[in-house]
Short mmCIF file of C-alpha atoms in Angstrom, two decimals:
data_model
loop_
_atom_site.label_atom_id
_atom_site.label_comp_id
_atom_site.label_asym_id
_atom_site.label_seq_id
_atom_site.Cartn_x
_atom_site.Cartn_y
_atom_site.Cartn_z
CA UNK A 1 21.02 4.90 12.14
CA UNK A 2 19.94 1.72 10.63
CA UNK A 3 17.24 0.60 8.97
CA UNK A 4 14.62 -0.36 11.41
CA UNK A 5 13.22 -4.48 11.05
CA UNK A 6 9.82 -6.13 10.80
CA UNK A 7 10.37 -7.02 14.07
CA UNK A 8 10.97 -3.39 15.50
CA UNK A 9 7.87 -2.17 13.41
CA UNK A 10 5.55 -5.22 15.20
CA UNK A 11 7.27 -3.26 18.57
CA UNK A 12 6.09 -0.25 17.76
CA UNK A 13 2.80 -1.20 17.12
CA UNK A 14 2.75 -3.02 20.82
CA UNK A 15 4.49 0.22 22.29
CA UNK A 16 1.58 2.26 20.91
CA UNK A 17 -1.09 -0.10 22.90
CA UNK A 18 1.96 -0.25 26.17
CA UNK A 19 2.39 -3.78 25.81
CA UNK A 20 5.65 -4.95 26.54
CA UNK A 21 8.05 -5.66 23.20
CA UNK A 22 8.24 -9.26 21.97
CA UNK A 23 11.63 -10.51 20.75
CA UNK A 24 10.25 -12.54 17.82
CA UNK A 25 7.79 -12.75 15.58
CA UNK A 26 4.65 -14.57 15.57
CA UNK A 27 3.63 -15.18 12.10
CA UNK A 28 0.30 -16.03 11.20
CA UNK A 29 -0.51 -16.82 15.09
CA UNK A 30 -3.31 -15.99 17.34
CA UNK A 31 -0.98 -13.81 19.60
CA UNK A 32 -1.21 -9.94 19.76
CA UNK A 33 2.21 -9.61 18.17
CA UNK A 34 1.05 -11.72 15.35
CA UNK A 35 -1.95 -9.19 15.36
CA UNK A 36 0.80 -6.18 14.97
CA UNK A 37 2.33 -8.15 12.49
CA UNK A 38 -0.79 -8.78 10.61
CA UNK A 39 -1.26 -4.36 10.37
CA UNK A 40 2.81 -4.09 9.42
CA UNK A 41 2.25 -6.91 6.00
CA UNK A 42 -1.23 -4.24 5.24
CA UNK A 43 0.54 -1.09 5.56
CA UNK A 44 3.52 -2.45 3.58
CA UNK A 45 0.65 -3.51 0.97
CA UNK A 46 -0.36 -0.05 1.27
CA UNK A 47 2.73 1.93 0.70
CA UNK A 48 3.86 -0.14 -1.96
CA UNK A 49 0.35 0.50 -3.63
CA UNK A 50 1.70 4.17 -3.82
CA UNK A 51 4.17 3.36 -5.95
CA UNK A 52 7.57 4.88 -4.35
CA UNK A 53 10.75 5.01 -6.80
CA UNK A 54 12.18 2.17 -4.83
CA UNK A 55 9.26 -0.45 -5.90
CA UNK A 56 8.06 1.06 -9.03
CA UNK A 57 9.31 0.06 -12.75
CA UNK A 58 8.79 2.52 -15.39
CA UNK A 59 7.42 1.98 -18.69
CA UNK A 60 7.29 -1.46 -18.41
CA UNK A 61 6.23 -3.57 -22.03
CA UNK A 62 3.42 -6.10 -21.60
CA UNK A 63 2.33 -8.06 -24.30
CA UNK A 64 -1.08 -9.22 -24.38
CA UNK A 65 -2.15 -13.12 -25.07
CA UNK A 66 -2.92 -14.13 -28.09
CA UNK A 67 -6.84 -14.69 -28.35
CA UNK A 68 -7.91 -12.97 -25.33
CA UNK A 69 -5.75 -10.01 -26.38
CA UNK A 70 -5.34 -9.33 -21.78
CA UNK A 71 -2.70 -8.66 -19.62
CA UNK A 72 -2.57 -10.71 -16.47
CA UNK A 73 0.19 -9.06 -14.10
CA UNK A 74 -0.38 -11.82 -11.54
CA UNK A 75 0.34 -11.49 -7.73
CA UNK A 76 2.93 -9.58 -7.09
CA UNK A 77 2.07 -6.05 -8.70
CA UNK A 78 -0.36 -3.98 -6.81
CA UNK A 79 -1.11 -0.65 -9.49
CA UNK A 80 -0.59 -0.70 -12.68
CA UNK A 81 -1.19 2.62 -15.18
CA UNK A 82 -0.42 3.75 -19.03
CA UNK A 83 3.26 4.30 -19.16
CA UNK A 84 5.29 5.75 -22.31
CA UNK A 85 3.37 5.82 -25.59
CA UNK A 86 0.55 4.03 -23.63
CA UNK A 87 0.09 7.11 -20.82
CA UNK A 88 -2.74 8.57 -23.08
CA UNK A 89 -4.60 5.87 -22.47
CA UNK A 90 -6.62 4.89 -18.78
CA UNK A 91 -5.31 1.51 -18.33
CA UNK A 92 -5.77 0.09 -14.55
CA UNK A 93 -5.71 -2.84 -12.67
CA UNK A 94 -8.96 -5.11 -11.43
CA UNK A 95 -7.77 -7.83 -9.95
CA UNK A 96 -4.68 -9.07 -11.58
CA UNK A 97 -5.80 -8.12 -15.24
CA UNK A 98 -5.20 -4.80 -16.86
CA UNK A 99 -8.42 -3.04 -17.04
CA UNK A 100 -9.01 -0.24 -20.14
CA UNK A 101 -11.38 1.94 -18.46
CA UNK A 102 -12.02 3.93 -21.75
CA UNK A 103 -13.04 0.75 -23.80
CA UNK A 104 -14.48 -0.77 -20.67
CA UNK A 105 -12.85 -3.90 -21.11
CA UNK A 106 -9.91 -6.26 -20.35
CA UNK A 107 -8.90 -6.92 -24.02
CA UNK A 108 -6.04 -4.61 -25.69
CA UNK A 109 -7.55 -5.43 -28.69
CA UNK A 110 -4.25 -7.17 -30.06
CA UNK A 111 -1.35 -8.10 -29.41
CA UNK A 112 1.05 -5.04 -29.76
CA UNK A 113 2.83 -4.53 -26.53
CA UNK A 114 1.32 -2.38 -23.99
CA UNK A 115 3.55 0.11 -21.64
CA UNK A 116 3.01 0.09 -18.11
CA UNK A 117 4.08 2.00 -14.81
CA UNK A 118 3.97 -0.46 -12.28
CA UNK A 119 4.57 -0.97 -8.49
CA UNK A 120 5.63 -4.06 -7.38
CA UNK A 121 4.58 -5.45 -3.03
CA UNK A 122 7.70 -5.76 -1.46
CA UNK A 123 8.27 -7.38 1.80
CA UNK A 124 9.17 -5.20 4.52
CA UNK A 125 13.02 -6.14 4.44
CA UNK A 126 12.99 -4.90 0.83
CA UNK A 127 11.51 -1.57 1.13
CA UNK A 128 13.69 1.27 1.21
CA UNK A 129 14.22 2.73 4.96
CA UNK A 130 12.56 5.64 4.91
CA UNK A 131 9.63 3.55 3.62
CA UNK A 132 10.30 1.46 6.55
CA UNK A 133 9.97 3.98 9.25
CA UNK A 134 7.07 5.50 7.02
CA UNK A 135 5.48 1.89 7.20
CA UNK A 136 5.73 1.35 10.90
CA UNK A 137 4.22 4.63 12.13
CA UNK A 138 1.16 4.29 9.99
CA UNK A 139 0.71 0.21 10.70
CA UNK A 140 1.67 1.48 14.84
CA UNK A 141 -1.49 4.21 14.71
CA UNK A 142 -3.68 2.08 13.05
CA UNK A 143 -3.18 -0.64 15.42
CA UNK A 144 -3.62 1.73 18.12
CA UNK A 145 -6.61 3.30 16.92
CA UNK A 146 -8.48 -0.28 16.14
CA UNK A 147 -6.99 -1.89 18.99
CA UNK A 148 -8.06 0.68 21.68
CA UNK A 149 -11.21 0.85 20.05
CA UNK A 150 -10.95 4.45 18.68
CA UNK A 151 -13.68 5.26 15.64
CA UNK A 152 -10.99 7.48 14.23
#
């Protein structure tokens, strides 16, 4: 069987509600498919914030800038944690920046590099498609729940 699309999971989301499928997307629209669509992109964010083996790098090195002695892991990682000779410590993310919850601070306190498990957001054509199906069943019942008006 193959891997189901973005397109299948904004179906299933509209099958869950009985609308009728669409046979294209409606990105960033007003539309009720762009609505589905909208719940697919959050539970993708929230399965890759899980950190599955197919979006996760292990024991990644960061090395901290000079001055500020931080770690800014920008955009497109969504959980970060101590990796290697680093997993002692309780390093997390706020924001974008590594956060050391011990110290209670942002600075690594110098530059030596710092080793990180992280998991990367994916778009949906990337994940792996177990993930997929995983994805759309979760975005399809939380559409249905919110949609339908259920406090569940």
């Amino acid at each position: 069987m193959p891997a189901i699309t973005k397109l299948d999971a904004v179906n299933q989301c509209l099958a869950a509600i009985n609308e009728y499928r669409v046979s294209a997307l409606d990105t960033g629209g007003t539309s009720i498919q762009a609505e589905a669509e909208r719940y697919v992109d959050d539970a993708t964010r929230y399965f890759c914030g899980l950190g599955f083996p197919s979006n996760t790098v292990r024991s990644k090195a960061y090395t901290p800038a000079a001055g500020t002695f931080e770690i800014n892991l920008g955009t497109s990682i969504v959980r970060a944690k101590g990796a290697g000779p680093d997993q002692h410590r309780n390093l997390v993310m706020r924001g974008t920046k590594v956060w050391d919850a011990d110290k209670g601070q942002f600075s690594m306190g110098n530059t030596n590099p710092v080793y990180l498990d992280v998991a990367e957001l994916l778009d949906f054509a990337d994940l792996d498609p177990f993930e997929r199906e995983q994805v759309a069943q979760h975005a399809a019942q939380k559409f249905a729940r919110r949609t339908t008006g259920s406090q569940l």
